[in-house]
PDB file of C-alpha atoms in Angstrom:
ATOM      1  CA  UNK S   1      11.341  14.255  68.665  1.00 37.00           C
ATOM      2  CA  UNK S   2      13.274  16.454  71.058  1.00 38.00           C
ATOM      3  CA  UNK S   3      10.583  19.104  71.040  1.00 41.00           C
ATOM      4  CA  UNK S   4       8.371  17.616  73.725  1.00 38.00           C
ATOM      5  CA  UNK S   5       7.776  14.440  75.621  1.00 38.00           C
ATOM      6  CA  UNK S   6       4.739  12.274  75.010  1.00 42.00           C
ATOM      7  CA  UNK S   7       1.540  14.227  75.706  1.00 48.00           C
ATOM      8  CA  UNK S   8       3.627  16.986  77.259  1.00 64.00           C
ATOM      9  CA  UNK S   9       3.985  20.550  76.045  1.00 83.00           C
ATOM     10  CA  UNK S  10       5.223  23.766  77.620  1.00 90.00           C
ATOM     11  CA  UNK S  11       6.693  27.152  76.758  1.00 91.00           C
ATOM     12  CA  UNK S  12      10.132  25.975  77.875  1.00 88.00           C
ATOM     13  CA  UNK S  13      10.116  22.949  75.541  1.00 86.00           C
ATOM     14  CA  UNK S  14       9.646  25.079  72.433  1.00 92.00           C
ATOM     15  CA  UNK S  15      12.037  24.546  69.529  1.00 92.00           C
ATOM     16  CA  UNK S  16      11.619  27.035  66.660  1.00 93.00           C
ATOM     17  CA  UNK S  17      10.784  25.691  63.246  1.00 93.00           C
ATOM     18  CA  UNK S  18      13.689  25.880  60.805  1.00 90.00           C
ATOM     19  CA  UNK S  19      13.764  25.635  57.014  1.00 82.00           C
ATOM     20  CA  UNK S  20      15.891  22.491  57.146  1.00 82.00           C
ATOM     21  CA  UNK S  21      13.322  20.670  59.314  1.00 85.00           C
ATOM     22  CA  UNK S  22      11.492  18.224  57.069  1.00 92.00           C
ATOM     23  CA  UNK S  23       7.792  17.873  56.415  1.00 94.00           C
ATOM     24  CA  UNK S  24       7.516  14.572  58.294  1.00 94.00           C
ATOM     25  CA  UNK S  25       8.674  16.225  61.505  1.00 95.00           C
ATOM     26  CA  UNK S  26       6.024  18.887  60.865  1.00 96.00           C
ATOM     27  CA  UNK S  27       3.341  16.210  61.071  1.00 97.00           C
ATOM     28  CA  UNK S  28       4.950  14.538  64.099  1.00 95.00           C
ATOM     29  CA  UNK S  29       5.189  17.792  66.048  1.00 95.00           C
ATOM     30  CA  UNK S  30       1.580  18.658  65.286  1.00 97.00           C
ATOM     31  CA  UNK S  31       0.369  15.191  66.232  1.00 96.00           C
ATOM     32  CA  UNK S  32       2.251  15.425  69.548  1.00 95.00           C
ATOM     33  CA  UNK S  33       0.525  18.705  70.351  1.00 96.00           C
ATOM     34  CA  UNK S  34      -2.842  17.160  69.505  1.00 97.00           C
ATOM     35  CA  UNK S  35      -2.071  14.370  71.963  1.00 95.00           C
ATOM     36  CA  UNK S  36      -1.259  16.955  74.640  1.00 94.00           C
ATOM     37  CA  UNK S  37      -4.817  18.288  74.275  1.00 96.00           C
ATOM     38  CA  UNK S  38      -6.341  14.798  74.042  1.00 96.00           C
ATOM     39  CA  UNK S  39      -7.499  15.316  70.462  1.00 97.00           C
ATOM     40  CA  UNK S  40      -7.912  11.968  68.675  1.00 96.00           C
ATOM     41  CA  UNK S  41      -5.639  11.766  65.622  1.00 97.00           C
ATOM     42  CA  UNK S  42      -7.270  10.489  62.430  1.00 97.00           C
ATOM     43  CA  UNK S  43      -5.323   9.091  59.501  1.00 96.00           C
ATOM     44  CA  UNK S  44      -6.774  11.742  57.186  1.00 97.00           C
ATOM     45  CA  UNK S  45      -5.062  14.409  59.315  1.00 98.00           C
ATOM     46  CA  UNK S  46      -1.659  13.229  58.034  1.00 97.00           C
ATOM     47  CA  UNK S  47      -2.492  14.313  54.488  1.00 97.00           C
ATOM     48  CA  UNK S  48      -4.274  17.446  55.654  1.00 98.00           C
ATOM     49  CA  UNK S  49      -1.210  18.569  57.602  1.00 98.00           C
ATOM     50  CA  UNK S  50       1.008  17.938  54.581  1.00 97.00           C
ATOM     51  CA  UNK S  51      -1.189  20.330  52.617  1.00 98.00           C
ATOM     52  CA  UNK S  52      -1.062  22.851  55.461  1.00 98.00           C
ATOM     53  CA  UNK S  53       2.729  22.614  55.367  1.00 97.00           C
ATOM     54  CA  UNK S  54       2.738  23.443  51.651  1.00 97.00           C
ATOM     55  CA  UNK S  55       0.231  26.264  52.193  1.00 97.00           C
ATOM     56  CA  UNK S  56       3.086  28.417  53.488  1.00 97.00           C
ATOM     57  CA  UNK S  57       5.683  29.957  51.195  1.00 95.00           C
ATOM     58  CA  UNK S  58       9.189  29.955  52.648  1.00 93.00           C
ATOM     59  CA  UNK S  59      10.070  32.912  50.400  1.00 95.00           C
ATOM     60  CA  UNK S  60       7.770  35.141  52.471  1.00 97.00           C
ATOM     61  CA  UNK S  61      10.033  36.555  55.216  1.00 97.00           C
ATOM     62  CA  UNK S  62       7.625  36.478  58.166  1.00 98.00           C
ATOM     63  CA  UNK S  63       4.219  34.953  57.338  1.00 98.00           C
ATOM     64  CA  UNK S  64       5.630  31.508  56.626  1.00 97.00           C
ATOM     65  CA  UNK S  65       5.458  28.085  58.299  1.00 96.00           C
ATOM     66  CA  UNK S  66       8.015  29.161  60.939  1.00 97.00           C
ATOM     67  CA  UNK S  67       5.529  31.758  62.146  1.00 98.00           C
ATOM     68  CA  UNK S  68       2.631  29.320  61.738  1.00 98.00           C
ATOM     69  CA  UNK S  69       4.339  26.727  63.922  1.00 97.00           C
ATOM     70  CA  UNK S  70       5.301  29.360  66.505  1.00 98.00           C
ATOM     71  CA  UNK S  71       1.677  30.483  66.776  1.00 98.00           C
ATOM     72  CA  UNK S  72       0.440  26.885  66.912  1.00 98.00           C
ATOM     73  CA  UNK S  73       2.804  25.909  69.721  1.00 97.00           C
ATOM     74  CA  UNK S  74       2.049  29.061  71.724  1.00 98.00           C
ATOM     75  CA  UNK S  75      -1.706  28.620  71.272  1.00 98.00           C
ATOM     76  CA  UNK S  76      -1.613  24.987  72.387  1.00 98.00           C
ATOM     77  CA  UNK S  77       0.439  25.948  75.452  1.00 97.00           C
ATOM     78  CA  UNK S  78      -2.085  28.644  76.393  1.00 98.00           C
ATOM     79  CA  UNK S  79      -4.957  26.190  76.050  1.00 98.00           C
ATOM     80  CA  UNK S  80      -3.055  23.545  78.040  1.00 96.00           C
ATOM     81  CA  UNK S  81      -2.219  25.992  80.863  1.00 96.00           C
ATOM     82  CA  UNK S  82      -5.939  26.761  81.214  1.00 97.00           C
ATOM     83  CA  UNK S  83      -7.151  23.173  80.921  1.00 95.00           C
ATOM     84  CA  UNK S  84      -9.484  23.397  83.922  1.00 95.00           C
ATOM     85  CA  UNK S  85     -11.435  26.211  82.281  1.00 95.00           C
ATOM     86  CA  UNK S  86     -11.500  24.430  78.901  1.00 96.00           C
ATOM     87  CA  UNK S  87     -12.630  21.043  80.204  1.00 93.00           C
ATOM     88  CA  UNK S  88     -16.015  21.153  78.476  1.00 93.00           C
ATOM     89  CA  UNK S  89     -14.618  21.894  74.998  1.00 97.00           C
ATOM     90  CA  UNK S  90     -15.372  19.002  72.635  1.00 97.00           C
ATOM     91  CA  UNK S  91     -12.724  17.258  70.540  1.00 97.00           C
ATOM     92  CA  UNK S  92     -14.028  18.765  67.307  1.00 98.00           C
ATOM     93  CA  UNK S  93     -13.862  22.280  68.766  1.00 98.00           C
ATOM     94  CA  UNK S  94     -10.346  21.679  70.091  1.00 98.00           C
ATOM     95  CA  UNK S  95      -9.403  20.396  66.635  1.00 98.00           C
ATOM     96  CA  UNK S  96     -10.958  23.502  65.082  1.00 98.00           C
ATOM     97  CA  UNK S  97      -8.956  25.720  67.433  1.00 98.00           C
ATOM     98  CA  UNK S  98      -5.703  23.933  66.563  1.00 98.00           C
ATOM     99  CA  UNK S  99      -6.446  24.122  62.834  1.00 98.00           C
ATOM    100  CA  UNK S 100      -7.102  27.844  63.182  1.00 98.00           C
ATOM    101  CA  UNK S 101      -3.718  28.299  64.853  1.00 98.00           C
ATOM    102  CA  UNK S 102      -1.996  26.390  62.046  1.00 98.00           C
ATOM    103  CA  UNK S 103      -3.909  27.999  59.176  1.00 98.00           C
ATOM    104  CA  UNK S 104      -4.400  31.533  60.443  1.00 98.00           C
ATOM    105  CA  UNK S 105      -1.991  32.764  57.714  1.00 98.00           C
ATOM    106  CA  UNK S 106      -2.420  29.958  55.159  1.00 98.00           C
ATOM    107  CA  UNK S 107      -1.314  31.011  51.656  1.00 97.00           C
ATOM    108  CA  UNK S 108      -0.168  34.431  52.875  1.00 98.00           C
ATOM    109  CA  UNK S 109       1.521  36.316  50.024  1.00 96.00           C
ATOM    110  CA  UNK S 110       3.448  38.786  52.183  1.00 96.00           C
ATOM    111  CA  UNK S 111       1.164  41.777  51.671  1.00 96.00           C
ATOM    112  CA  UNK S 112      -0.838  43.646  54.293  1.00 95.00           C
ATOM    113  CA  UNK S 113      -4.553  44.311  54.024  1.00 95.00           C
ATOM    114  CA  UNK S 114      -3.759  47.971  53.426  1.00 94.00           C
ATOM    115  CA  UNK S 115      -1.411  47.140  50.554  1.00 95.00           C
ATOM    116  CA  UNK S 116      -4.110  45.022  48.917  1.00 95.00           C
ATOM    117  CA  UNK S 117      -6.673  47.769  49.350  1.00 93.00           C
ATOM    118  CA  UNK S 118      -4.340  50.253  47.683  1.00 94.00           C
ATOM    119  CA  UNK S 119      -3.357  47.890  44.864  1.00 93.00           C
ATOM    120  CA  UNK S 120      -6.121  45.570  43.661  1.00 89.00           C
ATOM    121  CA  UNK S 121      -3.600  43.567  41.621  1.00 91.00           C
ATOM    122  CA  UNK S 122      -2.290  42.124  44.904  1.00 90.00           C
ATOM    123  CA  UNK S 123      -5.707  40.873  46.005  1.00 87.00           C
ATOM    124  CA  UNK S 124      -6.576  37.186  46.216  1.00 93.00           C
ATOM    125  CA  UNK S 125      -8.836  35.448  43.731  1.00 84.00           C
ATOM    126  CA  UNK S 126     -11.174  33.252  45.758  1.00 80.00           C
ATOM    127  CA  UNK S 127     -13.768  32.760  43.034  1.00 65.00           C
ATOM    128  CA  UNK S 128     -13.406  28.968  43.330  1.00 58.00           C
ATOM    129  CA  UNK S 129     -14.641  28.949  46.914  1.00 53.00           C
ATOM    130  CA  UNK S 130     -17.563  26.874  48.059  1.00 50.00           C
ATOM    131  CA  UNK S 131     -19.887  29.673  49.149  1.00 48.00           C
ATOM    132  CA  UNK S 132     -21.920  27.706  51.685  1.00 47.00           C
ATOM    133  CA  UNK S 133     -20.298  29.556  54.578  1.00 47.00           C
ATOM    134  CA  UNK S 134     -19.832  32.948  52.957  1.00 66.00           C
ATOM    135  CA  UNK S 135     -22.430  34.471  55.272  1.00 73.00           C
ATOM    136  CA  UNK S 136     -20.232  33.556  58.251  1.00 83.00           C
ATOM    137  CA  UNK S 137     -17.198  35.129  56.623  1.00 89.00           C
ATOM    138  CA  UNK S 138     -18.983  38.350  55.706  1.00 85.00           C
ATOM    139  CA  UNK S 139     -20.646  38.717  59.098  1.00 88.00           C
ATOM    140  CA  UNK S 140     -17.536  38.036  61.180  1.00 91.00           C
ATOM    141  CA  UNK S 141     -14.791  39.624  59.070  1.00 93.00           C
ATOM    142  CA  UNK S 142     -14.234  43.273  58.381  1.00 91.00           C
ATOM    143  CA  UNK S 143     -14.765  44.260  54.758  1.00 90.00           C
ATOM    144  CA  UNK S 144     -11.066  45.140  54.605  1.00 92.00           C
ATOM    145  CA  UNK S 145      -9.778  41.928  56.206  1.00 95.00           C
ATOM    146  CA  UNK S 146      -8.637  40.594  52.832  1.00 95.00           C
ATOM    147  CA  UNK S 147      -5.956  38.314  54.245  1.00 97.00           C
ATOM    148  CA  UNK S 148      -8.146  36.818  56.962  1.00 97.00           C
ATOM    149  CA  UNK S 149     -11.023  36.100  54.568  1.00 96.00           C
ATOM    150  CA  UNK S 150      -8.614  34.359  52.215  1.00 97.00           C
ATOM    151  CA  UNK S 151      -7.063  32.263  54.996  1.00 97.00           C
ATOM    152  CA  UNK S 152     -10.553  31.110  55.971  1.00 97.00           C
ATOM    153  CA  UNK S 153     -11.564  30.282  52.409  1.00 96.00           C
ATOM    154  CA  UNK S 154      -8.283  28.563  51.600  1.00 97.00           C
ATOM    155  CA  UNK S 155      -8.499  26.330  54.675  1.00 98.00           C
ATOM    156  CA  UNK S 156     -12.128  25.475  54.006  1.00 97.00           C
ATOM    157  CA  UNK S 157     -11.067  24.101  50.625  1.00 97.00           C
ATOM    158  CA  UNK S 158      -8.410  21.935  52.278  1.00 98.00           C
ATOM    159  CA  UNK S 159     -10.872  20.652  54.867  1.00 98.00           C
ATOM    160  CA  UNK S 160     -13.390  19.820  52.141  1.00 97.00           C
ATOM    161  CA  UNK S 161     -10.691  18.124  50.064  1.00 98.00           C
ATOM    162  CA  UNK S 162      -9.792  15.736  52.889  1.00 98.00           C
ATOM    163  CA  UNK S 163     -13.307  15.191  54.219  1.00 98.00           C
ATOM    164  CA  UNK S 164     -12.429  16.586  57.636  1.00 98.00           C
ATOM    165  CA  UNK S 165     -15.033  17.839  60.102  1.00 97.00           C
ATOM    166  CA  UNK S 166     -14.625  21.120  61.930  1.00 97.00           C
ATOM    167  CA  UNK S 167     -16.776  23.808  63.544  1.00 97.00           C
ATOM    168  CA  UNK S 168     -16.841  26.290  60.677  1.00 97.00           C
ATOM    169  CA  UNK S 169     -18.451  29.105  62.653  1.00 96.00           C
ATOM    170  CA  UNK S 170     -15.819  28.853  65.410  1.00 97.00           C
ATOM    171  CA  UNK S 171     -13.035  28.606  62.841  1.00 98.00           C
ATOM    172  CA  UNK S 172     -14.250  31.744  61.077  1.00 97.00           C
ATOM    173  CA  UNK S 173     -14.549  33.625  64.354  1.00 97.00           C
ATOM    174  CA  UNK S 174     -11.036  32.679  65.422  1.00 98.00           C
ATOM    175  CA  UNK S 175      -9.354  33.652  62.145  1.00 98.00           C
ATOM    176  CA  UNK S 176     -11.333  36.874  61.792  1.00 97.00           C
ATOM    177  CA  UNK S 177     -10.040  38.013  65.173  1.00 97.00           C
ATOM    178  CA  UNK S 178      -6.412  37.784  64.061  1.00 98.00           C
ATOM    179  CA  UNK S 179      -6.829  41.033  62.119  1.00 97.00           C
ATOM    180  CA  UNK S 180      -5.214  43.368  64.648  1.00 91.00           C
ATOM    181  CA  UNK S 181      -6.408  46.480  62.846  1.00 89.00           C
ATOM    182  CA  UNK S 182     -10.059  45.660  63.520  1.00 91.00           C
ATOM    183  CA  UNK S 183      -9.795  43.654  66.752  1.00 92.00           C
ATOM    184  CA  UNK S 184      -7.692  45.748  69.115  1.00 93.00           C
ATOM    185  CA  UNK S 185      -8.331  44.643  72.711  1.00 96.00           C
ATOM    186  CA  UNK S 186      -8.802  46.621  75.899  1.00 96.00           C
ATOM    187  CA  UNK S 187      -7.301  45.473  79.231  1.00 95.00           C
ATOM    188  CA  UNK S 188     -10.850  45.744  80.612  1.00 95.00           C
ATOM    189  CA  UNK S 189     -12.283  43.173  78.199  1.00 96.00           C
ATOM    190  CA  UNK S 190     -13.996  40.264  79.926  1.00 94.00           C
ATOM    191  CA  UNK S 191     -13.747  36.654  78.754  1.00 95.00           C
ATOM    192  CA  UNK S 192     -16.682  34.565  79.885  1.00 92.00           C
ATOM    193  CA  UNK S 193     -16.809  31.427  77.760  1.00 96.00           C
ATOM    194  CA  UNK S 194     -14.279  28.900  76.407  1.00 97.00           C
ATOM    195  CA  UNK S 195     -14.876  30.371  72.939  1.00 97.00           C
ATOM    196  CA  UNK S 196     -13.941  33.826  74.264  1.00 97.00           C
ATOM    197  CA  UNK S 197     -10.767  32.326  75.696  1.00 98.00           C
ATOM    198  CA  UNK S 198      -9.848  30.635  72.428  1.00 98.00           C
ATOM    199  CA  UNK S 199     -10.194  33.988  70.663  1.00 98.00           C
ATOM    200  CA  UNK S 200      -7.917  35.577  73.265  1.00 98.00           C
ATOM    201  CA  UNK S 201      -5.397  32.727  72.995  1.00 98.00           C
ATOM    202  CA  UNK S 202      -5.115  32.886  69.207  1.00 98.00           C
ATOM    203  CA  UNK S 203      -4.688  36.660  69.354  1.00 98.00           C
ATOM    204  CA  UNK S 204      -1.881  36.380  71.902  1.00 98.00           C
ATOM    205  CA  UNK S 205      -0.298  33.434  70.075  1.00 98.00           C
ATOM    206  CA  UNK S 206      -0.266  35.448  66.846  1.00 98.00           C
ATOM    207  CA  UNK S 207       2.037  38.011  68.499  1.00 98.00           C
ATOM    208  CA  UNK S 208       3.561  35.442  70.839  1.00 97.00           C
ATOM    209  CA  UNK S 209       7.117  35.760  69.522  1.00 98.00           C
ATOM    210  CA  UNK S 210       7.270  38.759  71.870  1.00 98.00           C
ATOM    211  CA  UNK S 211       7.287  36.189  74.698  1.00 98.00           C
ATOM    212  CA  UNK S 212       9.955  33.913  73.221  1.00 98.00           C
ATOM    213  CA  UNK S 213      13.670  33.933  74.113  1.00 97.00           C
ATOM    214  CA  UNK S 214      15.410  37.077  72.876  1.00 98.00           C
ATOM    215  CA  UNK S 215      17.220  35.514  69.914  1.00 97.00           C
ATOM    216  CA  UNK S 216      13.982  33.970  68.639  1.00 97.00           C
ATOM    217  CA  UNK S 217      11.976  37.128  69.234  1.00 98.00           C
ATOM    218  CA  UNK S 218      14.404  39.479  67.514  1.00 98.00           C
ATOM    219  CA  UNK S 219      14.698  37.156  64.510  1.00 97.00           C
ATOM    220  CA  UNK S 220      10.922  37.365  64.053  1.00 98.00           C
ATOM    221  CA  UNK S 221      10.994  41.165  64.386  1.00 98.00           C
ATOM    222  CA  UNK S 222      13.692  41.423  61.711  1.00 98.00           C
ATOM    223  CA  UNK S 223      11.799  39.017  59.437  1.00 98.00           C
ATOM    224  CA  UNK S 224       8.621  41.059  59.756  1.00 98.00           C
ATOM    225  CA  UNK S 225      10.587  44.212  59.009  1.00 98.00           C
ATOM    226  CA  UNK S 226      11.943  42.657  55.809  1.00 98.00           C
ATOM    227  CA  UNK S 227       8.378  41.980  54.742  1.00 97.00           C
ATOM    228  CA  UNK S 228       7.407  45.652  55.021  1.00 96.00           C
ATOM    229  CA  UNK S 229       7.062  47.536  51.733  1.00 94.00           C
ATOM    230  CA  UNK S 230       9.488  50.085  53.235  1.00 96.00           C
ATOM    231  CA  UNK S 231      11.619  48.416  55.950  1.00 97.00           C
ATOM    232  CA  UNK S 232      12.560  50.499  58.963  1.00 97.00           C
ATOM    233  CA  UNK S 233      16.159  51.257  59.822  1.00 95.00           C
ATOM    234  CA  UNK S 234      17.714  49.184  62.601  1.00 94.00           C
ATOM    235  CA  UNK S 235      17.670  52.288  64.797  1.00 95.00           C
ATOM    236  CA  UNK S 236      13.878  52.577  64.520  1.00 96.00           C
ATOM    237  CA  UNK S 237      13.076  48.946  65.272  1.00 97.00           C
ATOM    238  CA  UNK S 238      13.306  49.135  69.109  1.00 97.00           C
ATOM    239  CA  UNK S 239      10.731  51.893  69.553  1.00 96.00           C
ATOM    240  CA  UNK S 240       8.505  50.532  66.783  1.00 97.00           C
ATOM    241  CA  UNK S 241       8.454  47.127  68.486  1.00 97.00           C
ATOM    242  CA  UNK S 242       7.826  48.562  71.952  1.00 97.00           C
ATOM    243  CA  UNK S 243       5.007  50.720  70.606  1.00 97.00           C
ATOM    244  CA  UNK S 244       3.455  47.648  68.973  1.00 97.00           C
ATOM    245  CA  UNK S 245       3.710  45.782  72.262  1.00 97.00           C
ATOM    246  CA  UNK S 246       2.100  48.615  74.201  1.00 97.00           C
ATOM    247  CA  UNK S 247      -0.771  48.717  71.729  1.00 96.00           C
ATOM    248  CA  UNK S 248      -1.466  45.027  71.139  1.00 97.00           C
ATOM    249  CA  UNK S 249       0.420  42.756  73.541  1.00 97.00           C
ATOM    250  CA  UNK S 250       0.030  44.415  76.947  1.00 98.00           C
ATOM    251  CA  UNK S 251      -3.811  44.474  76.775  1.00 97.00           C
ATOM    252  CA  UNK S 252      -3.838  40.726  76.035  1.00 98.00           C
ATOM    253  CA  UNK S 253      -1.537  39.952  78.962  1.00 98.00           C
ATOM    254  CA  UNK S 254      -3.717  42.105  81.206  1.00 98.00           C
ATOM    255  CA  UNK S 255      -6.798  40.095  80.239  1.00 98.00           C
ATOM    256  CA  UNK S 256      -4.954  36.815  80.952  1.00 98.00           C
ATOM    257  CA  UNK S 257      -4.211  38.182  84.425  1.00 97.00           C
ATOM    258  CA  UNK S 258      -7.940  38.438  85.190  1.00 96.00           C
ATOM    259  CA  UNK S 259      -8.403  34.660  85.182  1.00 96.00           C
ATOM    260  CA  UNK S 260      -4.928  33.080  85.473  1.00 97.00           C
ATOM    261  CA  UNK S 261      -2.577  35.228  87.519  1.00 97.00           C
ATOM    262  CA  UNK S 262       0.180  32.638  87.710  1.00 97.00           C
ATOM    263  CA  UNK S 263       0.319  32.254  83.932  1.00 97.00           C
ATOM    264  CA  UNK S 264       0.157  36.012  83.452  1.00 98.00           C
ATOM    265  CA  UNK S 265       3.105  36.528  85.799  1.00 97.00           C
ATOM    266  CA  UNK S 266       5.151  33.991  83.845  1.00 97.00           C
ATOM    267  CA  UNK S 267       4.316  35.690  80.552  1.00 98.00           C
ATOM    268  CA  UNK S 268       5.020  39.141  82.000  1.00 98.00           C
ATOM    269  CA  UNK S 269       8.482  37.954  83.033  1.00 97.00           C
ATOM    270  CA  UNK S 270       9.192  36.849  79.465  1.00 97.00           C
ATOM    271  CA  UNK S 271       7.839  40.121  78.103  1.00 98.00           C
ATOM    272  CA  UNK S 272       9.888  42.307  80.475  1.00 98.00           C
ATOM    273  CA  UNK S 273      13.091  40.375  79.723  1.00 98.00           C
ATOM    274  CA  UNK S 274      12.801  41.236  76.030  1.00 98.00           C
ATOM    275  CA  UNK S 275      11.709  44.788  76.823  1.00 97.00           C
ATOM    276  CA  UNK S 276      14.965  45.299  78.754  1.00 97.00           C
ATOM    277  CA  UNK S 277      16.921  43.948  75.793  1.00 97.00           C
ATOM    278  CA  UNK S 278      15.262  46.460  73.479  1.00 97.00           C
ATOM    279  CA  UNK S 279      16.237  49.172  75.940  1.00 95.00           C
ATOM    280  CA  UNK S 280      19.868  48.053  75.688  1.00 96.00           C
ATOM    281  CA  UNK S 281      19.706  48.051  71.884  1.00 96.00           C
ATOM    282  CA  UNK S 282      18.087  51.481  71.864  1.00 94.00           C
ATOM    283  CA  UNK S 283      20.782  52.787  74.213  1.00 94.00           C
ATOM    284  CA  UNK S 284      23.469  51.435  71.911  1.00 92.00           C
ATOM    285  CA  UNK S 285      22.052  53.350  68.940  1.00 91.00           C
ATOM    286  CA  UNK S 286      21.646  56.513  71.032  1.00 86.00           C
ATOM    287  CA  UNK S 287      25.269  56.325  72.114  1.00 86.00           C
ATOM    288  CA  UNK S 288      26.400  55.717  68.535  1.00 82.00           C
ATOM    289  CA  UNK S 289      24.465  58.805  67.368  1.00 79.00           C
ATOM    290  CA  UNK S 290      25.916  60.915  70.173  1.00 80.00           C
ATOM    291  CA  UNK S 291      29.469  59.813  69.351  1.00 78.00           C
ATOM    292  CA  UNK S 292      28.906  60.502  65.668  1.00 72.00           C
ATOM    293  CA  UNK S 293      27.527  63.972  66.399  1.00 74.00           C
ATOM    294  CA  UNK S 294      30.467  64.823  68.659  1.00 63.00           C
ATOM    295  CA  UNK S 295      33.004  63.638  66.089  1.00 68.00           C
ATOM    296  CA  UNK S 296      31.393  65.854  63.462  1.00 68.00           C
ATOM    297  CA  UNK S 297      31.482  68.838  65.826  1.00 64.00           C
ATOM    298  CA  UNK S 298      35.217  68.418  66.281  1.00 61.00           C
TER     299      UNK S 298
END
């Protein structure tokens, strides 16, 4: 595959997932990333990853396998760039981390937690779940994290189906922390353990399209906007995106800077490049409004 070389992965070698990319390449790309982190590949993973592929609905504008792959690739890169600090992480915990990246939005229906709270007909029916780990879910997830609890339960069923081992407590912790509404970070937060770092990495990876090339980033922003119950106008997207970044992305980059300055500088460069582009777009709309107002005045 042209995506990466053998056992090699980096931000610059990223190729976005496209709808015309087939399911076999999905498995190959994932296996290559596993190799980059020295995670042994088991034959049962082939079938598991096929089910993960089908766990995402391409009709959902944003929370689909394109987003899932983007998050997975970003999360693996972050882990790889901090390999010295993650040296003691076992293979099963690295596998669990990778599975969390891939399944953090498994079976997403395109509705926010708030929408499901306001309309119970949109809620998931997880009555078929094996409840052996329900205590973990209830203790680590907010009561209103309907999506995150479903992603955890859905993936647990897949793991059980294929007889795959994972660290369920770590998996639950990682997915629960992808609910931005209940897990907003402060730039002063301290990460002390590899588990803390994996939480930070999955949070940054989940919003990592902000750090992708402009054309990729803006396509994700537009897709997410289409998924809103009331999409914003094109004129409102620049400030909405920048406000989101100020609230959720900048704190994560600031935390990265506390333990890997070189990586943080690289990510900041990517962030600032797209920020400048949004400024250009915003200026274009401002000029268009000014011209329209002047023409009306005449």
